[in-house]
Amino acid sequence: MSKIEACIFDLDGVIVDTAKYHYLAWRKLAEELGFQFTEEQNERLKGVSRMESLDILLKLGEVKVSSEEKSRLAEKKNSYYFEYISNMKSNEILPGAEEFLKIVREKGIKTALGSVSKNASTILDKLSLNDYFDVIIDGNKVTHAKPNPEVFLLGAKGLNVNPKNCVVFEDAKVGIEAAINAGMYSIGIGNSKILSEANFVINSLEEMKLERFNLL
Ligand code: BG6
Ligand code: MG
């Protein structure tokens, strides 16, 4: 085991319960376009950028549109999503997330946010979570979505920590792949069948104890 010097956290579905809002917003858009979009299909969109998600959605619905229309649809989805997150309260911080962030920081372990969402700062501001992160990498700073390792490598670089001393917390399959591609450890949050490539999987950060780093 390499010594864990930094924890890099995904945001949606790891720190805050926003994965459901992304799904609801895409589902609303799909309904307007005349097709159903299931929760199972939504797994393919987790951790994927807004425009790539739209491409996947349109393919699923067999809908073809111009690139101007695509931009309009992406904006529309984001306006639905924004409406949902505007009313967010601190009870939508996921169980154990804030407590675990406090514990790792107290132990002198560095922290970064590694999200491809362009709405990450809005959410952190709204829930006063900014101060838990030494470095924040979001969708405005990356050019490649997960499974490309860019978002996590930028996090490690910002923290000045070697990737092999970083552990990533992720709820998306492509997020776990991105961590592996970055040469980092990964801990899945959610379904162990979907996140089977992670070093280990837990249901929520409430189950996370620092001693579990010894298992890596
Ligand atoms: C990721 C989510 O965190 O951010 C994806 O898992 C989402 O579902 C992506 O598509 C981009 O988010 P945004 O807020 O920039 O549209
Ligand atoms: Mg996520």
Tab-separated table of C-alpha atoms and ligand atoms in Angstrom:
chain	number	residue	atom	x	y	z
A	1	MET	CA	0.000	0.000	0.000
A	2	SER	CA	1.184	3.531	-0.806
A	3	LYS	CA	0.629	6.124	1.882
A	4	ILE	CA	-2.625	8.029	1.312
A	5	GLU	CA	-1.786	11.723	1.226
A	6	ALA	CA	-4.868	13.051	-0.536
A	7	CYS	CA	-8.546	12.261	-1.023
A	8	ILE	CA	-10.254	13.377	-4.220
A	9	PHE	CA	-14.033	13.471	-4.131
A	10	ASP	CA	-16.535	13.444	-6.937
A	11	LEU	CA	-19.460	15.752	-6.125
A	12	ASP	CA	-22.745	14.509	-7.610
A	13	GLY	CA	-23.779	11.301	-5.841
A	14	VAL	CA	-20.793	11.296	-3.453
A	15	ILE	CA	-20.970	14.546	-1.458
A	16	VAL	CA	-24.437	15.744	-2.448
A	17	ASP	CA	-27.606	14.005	-3.520
A	18	THR	CA	-27.731	15.679	-6.929
A	19	ALA	CA	-27.365	12.604	-9.166
A	20	LYS	CA	-31.148	12.210	-8.883
A	21	TYR	CA	-31.687	15.773	-10.144
A	22	HIS	CA	-29.501	15.185	-13.203
A	23	TYR	CA	-31.641	12.118	-13.905
A	24	LEU	CA	-34.953	13.952	-13.384
A	25	ALA	CA	-33.858	16.793	-15.674
A	26	TRP	CA	-32.771	14.425	-18.460
A	27	ARG	CA	-35.982	12.420	-18.051
A	28	LYS	CA	-38.073	15.553	-18.412
A	29	LEU	CA	-36.204	16.473	-21.592
A	30	ALA	CA	-36.626	12.933	-22.970
A	31	GLU	CA	-40.377	13.045	-22.291
A	32	GLU	CA	-40.637	16.311	-24.184
A	33	LEU	CA	-38.787	14.709	-27.067
A	34	GLY	CA	-41.295	11.843	-26.980
A	35	PHE	CA	-39.462	8.922	-25.373
A	36	GLN	CA	-38.950	7.315	-21.972
A	37	PHE	CA	-35.601	7.423	-20.189
A	38	THR	CA	-35.065	4.871	-17.428
A	39	GLU	CA	-32.941	4.947	-14.281
A	40	GLU	CA	-30.949	2.013	-15.634
A	41	GLN	CA	-30.121	3.940	-18.815
A	42	ASN	CA	-29.169	6.899	-16.615
A	43	GLU	CA	-26.200	4.925	-15.204
A	44	ARG	CA	-24.482	5.562	-18.558
A	45	LEU	CA	-24.720	9.325	-18.003
A	46	LYS	CA	-23.186	9.463	-14.533
A	47	GLY	CA	-19.823	11.244	-14.580
A	48	VAL	CA	-20.283	12.094	-18.259
A	49	SER	CA	-20.188	15.753	-19.413
A	50	ARG	CA	-23.379	17.622	-20.290
A	51	MET	CA	-22.892	17.506	-24.088
A	52	GLU	CA	-21.739	13.872	-24.125
A	53	SER	CA	-24.740	12.970	-21.968
A	54	LEU	CA	-27.041	14.675	-24.458
A	55	ASP	CA	-25.465	12.712	-27.313
A	56	ILE	CA	-26.113	9.446	-25.447
A	57	LEU	CA	-29.701	10.473	-24.632
A	58	LEU	CA	-30.507	11.465	-28.216
A	59	LYS	CA	-29.066	8.180	-29.481
A	60	LEU	CA	-31.201	6.218	-27.008
A	61	GLY	CA	-34.311	8.090	-28.197
A	62	GLU	CA	-33.208	7.803	-31.844
A	63	VAL	CA	-33.601	11.562	-32.185
A	64	LYS	CA	-31.514	13.493	-34.704
A	65	VAL	CA	-31.087	17.262	-34.328
A	66	SER	CA	-28.858	20.050	-35.674
A	67	SER	CA	-25.943	21.290	-33.592
A	68	GLU	CA	-27.840	24.543	-32.830
A	69	GLU	CA	-30.771	22.509	-31.537
A	70	LYS	CA	-28.348	20.419	-29.459
A	71	SER	CA	-27.050	23.537	-27.708
A	72	ARG	CA	-30.636	24.637	-27.037
A	73	LEU	CA	-31.540	21.212	-25.587
A	74	ALA	CA	-28.436	21.175	-23.358
A	75	GLU	CA	-29.369	24.618	-22.044
A	76	LYS	CA	-32.917	23.464	-21.448
A	77	LYS	CA	-31.743	20.446	-19.438
A	78	ASN	CA	-29.466	22.684	-17.425
A	79	SER	CA	-32.318	25.085	-16.659
A	80	TYR	CA	-34.397	22.173	-15.318
A	81	TYR	CA	-31.407	20.961	-13.276
A	82	PHE	CA	-30.733	24.472	-12.002
A	83	GLU	CA	-34.325	24.768	-10.825
A	84	TYR	CA	-33.909	21.579	-8.782
A	85	ILE	CA	-30.622	22.615	-7.192
A	86	SER	CA	-31.862	26.140	-6.436
A	87	ASN	CA	-34.052	24.725	-3.707
A	88	MET	CA	-31.386	22.447	-2.236
A	89	LYS	CA	-31.003	22.345	1.529
A	90	SER	CA	-28.138	21.097	3.689
A	91	ASN	CA	-30.081	17.874	4.349
A	92	GLU	CA	-29.186	16.939	0.773
A	93	ILE	CA	-25.541	16.579	1.727
A	94	LEU	CA	-25.155	12.792	1.623
A	95	PRO	CA	-24.879	10.803	4.901
A	96	GLY	CA	-21.429	10.933	6.445
A	97	ALA	CA	-19.928	13.197	3.756
A	98	GLU	CA	-19.324	16.308	5.827
A	99	GLU	CA	-18.165	14.264	8.837
A	100	PHE	CA	-15.663	12.300	6.728
A	101	LEU	CA	-14.306	15.490	5.130
A	102	LYS	CA	-13.700	16.857	8.624
A	103	ILE	CA	-11.911	13.663	9.752
A	104	VAL	CA	-9.518	13.496	6.793
A	105	ARG	CA	-8.628	17.171	7.095
A	106	GLU	CA	-7.984	16.818	10.821
A	107	LYS	CA	-5.564	13.997	10.001
A	108	GLY	CA	-3.642	16.283	7.651
A	109	ILE	CA	-4.802	14.486	4.508
A	110	LYS	CA	-5.300	16.920	1.630
A	111	THR	CA	-8.649	17.168	-0.148
A	112	ALA	CA	-9.735	18.018	-3.681
A	113	LEU	CA	-13.019	18.080	-5.523
A	114	GLY	CA	-12.901	16.290	-8.886
A	115	SER	CA	-16.164	16.856	-10.730
A	116	VAL	CA	-16.928	17.432	-14.417
A	117	SER	CA	-19.998	19.487	-13.528
A	118	LYS	CA	-20.060	23.155	-14.476
A	119	ASN	CA	-22.537	23.673	-11.621
A	120	ALA	CA	-20.153	22.409	-8.918
A	121	SER	CA	-19.286	25.851	-7.483
A	122	THR	CA	-22.954	26.844	-7.285
A	123	ILE	CA	-23.688	23.727	-5.229
A	124	LEU	CA	-20.640	24.115	-2.940
A	125	ASP	CA	-21.559	27.774	-2.333
A	126	LYS	CA	-25.187	26.998	-1.645
A	127	LEU	CA	-24.319	24.350	0.941
A	128	SER	CA	-21.248	26.163	2.349
A	129	LEU	CA	-18.931	23.271	1.522
A	130	ASN	CA	-16.127	25.233	-0.182
A	131	ASP	CA	-13.817	25.321	2.820
A	132	TYR	CA	-13.539	21.530	2.970
A	133	PHE	CA	-11.486	21.461	-0.237
A	134	ASP	CA	-7.889	22.575	-0.754
A	135	VAL	CA	-8.371	22.422	-4.520
A	136	ILE	CA	-11.535	22.496	-6.628
A	137	ILE	CA	-11.498	21.039	-10.134
A	138	ASP	CA	-14.826	21.309	-11.939
A	139	GLY	CA	-16.312	21.191	-15.434
A	140	ASN	CA	-15.002	24.649	-16.224
A	141	LYS	CA	-11.397	23.518	-15.749
A	142	VAL	CA	-11.371	20.261	-17.719
A	143	THR	CA	-11.559	19.496	-21.398
A	144	HIS	CA	-12.105	15.746	-21.090
A	145	ALA	CA	-14.860	14.016	-19.142
A	146	LYS	CA	-14.350	10.789	-17.165
A	147	PRO	CA	-13.109	8.072	-17.859
A	148	ASN	CA	-10.322	10.385	-18.988
A	149	PRO	CA	-8.145	10.894	-15.873
A	150	GLU	CA	-7.667	14.653	-16.485
A	151	VAL	CA	-9.982	15.839	-13.675
A	152	PHE	CA	-8.219	13.725	-11.028
A	153	LEU	CA	-4.706	14.384	-12.336
A	154	LEU	CA	-5.376	18.141	-12.178
A	155	GLY	CA	-6.587	17.642	-8.597
A	156	ALA	CA	-3.391	15.796	-7.625
A	157	LYS	CA	-1.261	18.408	-9.379
A	158	GLY	CA	-3.068	21.242	-7.571
A	159	LEU	CA	-2.443	19.489	-4.255
A	160	ASN	CA	1.142	18.665	-5.193
A	161	VAL	CA	0.615	14.973	-4.385
A	162	ASN	CA	1.779	12.011	-6.458
A	163	PRO	CA	-1.263	10.232	-8.056
A	164	LYS	CA	-0.207	6.946	-6.452
A	165	ASN	CA	-0.788	8.546	-3.045
A	166	CYS	CA	-4.336	9.637	-3.898
A	167	VAL	CA	-7.627	7.898	-3.318
A	168	VAL	CA	-10.730	8.808	-5.311
A	169	PHE	CA	-14.322	8.542	-4.068
A	170	GLU	CA	-16.773	7.978	-6.907
A	171	ASP	CA	-20.350	6.857	-7.615
A	172	ALA	CA	-19.948	6.469	-11.390
A	173	LYS	CA	-18.465	3.539	-13.291
A	174	VAL	CA	-16.603	5.941	-15.613
A	175	GLY	CA	-15.351	7.762	-12.504
A	176	ILE	CA	-13.758	4.591	-11.151
A	177	GLU	CA	-12.208	4.014	-14.581
A	178	ALA	CA	-10.866	7.589	-14.554
A	179	ALA	CA	-9.243	6.964	-11.144
A	180	ILE	CA	-7.645	3.748	-12.428
A	181	ASN	CA	-6.452	5.601	-15.548
A	182	ALA	CA	-4.917	8.233	-13.246
A	183	GLY	CA	-3.014	5.526	-11.324
A	184	MET	CA	-4.993	6.221	-8.137
A	185	TYR	CA	-6.864	4.070	-5.653
A	186	SER	CA	-10.642	4.185	-5.885
A	187	ILE	CA	-13.501	3.689	-3.473
A	188	GLY	CA	-16.939	3.225	-5.006
A	189	ILE	CA	-19.999	4.737	-3.378
A	190	GLY	CA	-23.112	2.776	-4.303
A	191	ASN	CA	-23.780	-0.447	-6.171
A	192	SER	CA	-20.899	-2.956	-5.955
A	193	LYS	CA	-21.989	-4.674	-9.183
A	194	ILE	CA	-21.779	-1.443	-11.165
A	195	LEU	CA	-18.591	-0.257	-9.415
A	196	SER	CA	-16.834	-3.639	-9.390
A	197	GLU	CA	-13.521	-2.217	-10.656
A	198	ALA	CA	-13.072	-0.091	-7.508
A	199	ASN	CA	-10.665	-1.195	-4.753
A	200	PHE	CA	-13.733	-1.531	-2.590
A	201	VAL	CA	-17.319	-0.298	-2.505
A	202	ILE	CA	-19.347	1.200	0.349
A	203	ASN	CA	-22.961	2.392	0.486
A	204	SER	CA	-22.136	5.893	1.652
A	205	LEU	CA	-19.352	7.883	3.294
A	206	GLU	CA	-21.090	7.126	6.585
A	207	GLU	CA	-19.423	3.677	6.382
A	208	MET	CA	-15.980	5.107	5.710
A	209	LYS	CA	-13.306	4.875	8.400
A	210	LEU	CA	-9.683	5.957	7.938
A	211	GLU	CA	-8.559	2.438	8.972
A	212	ARG	CA	-10.059	1.190	5.717
A	213	PHE	CA	-7.159	2.864	3.884
A	214	ASN	CA	-5.070	-0.027	5.245
A	215	LEU	CA	-7.084	-2.334	2.979
A	216	LEU	CA	-5.906	-0.524	-0.145
B	1	BG6	C1	-21.368	14.925	-13.378
B	1	BG6	C2	-22.664	14.163	-13.342
B	1	BG6	O1	-20.920	15.137	-12.067
B	1	BG6	O2	-21.539	16.192	-14.018
B	1	BG6	C3	-23.261	14.051	-14.743
B	1	BG6	O3	-22.433	12.863	-12.831
B	1	BG6	C4	-23.382	15.438	-15.374
B	1	BG6	O4	-24.520	13.440	-14.651
B	1	BG6	C5	-22.007	16.106	-15.359
B	1	BG6	O5	-23.839	15.329	-16.717
B	1	BG6	C6	-22.037	17.511	-15.969
B	1	BG6	O6	-22.829	18.334	-15.169
B	1	BG6	P1	-23.293	19.808	-15.507
B	1	BG6	O7	-23.792	20.327	-14.185
B	1	BG6	O8	-22.102	20.550	-16.000
B	1	BG6	O9	-24.360	19.716	-16.555
B	2	MG	MG	-20.994	11.367	-9.454
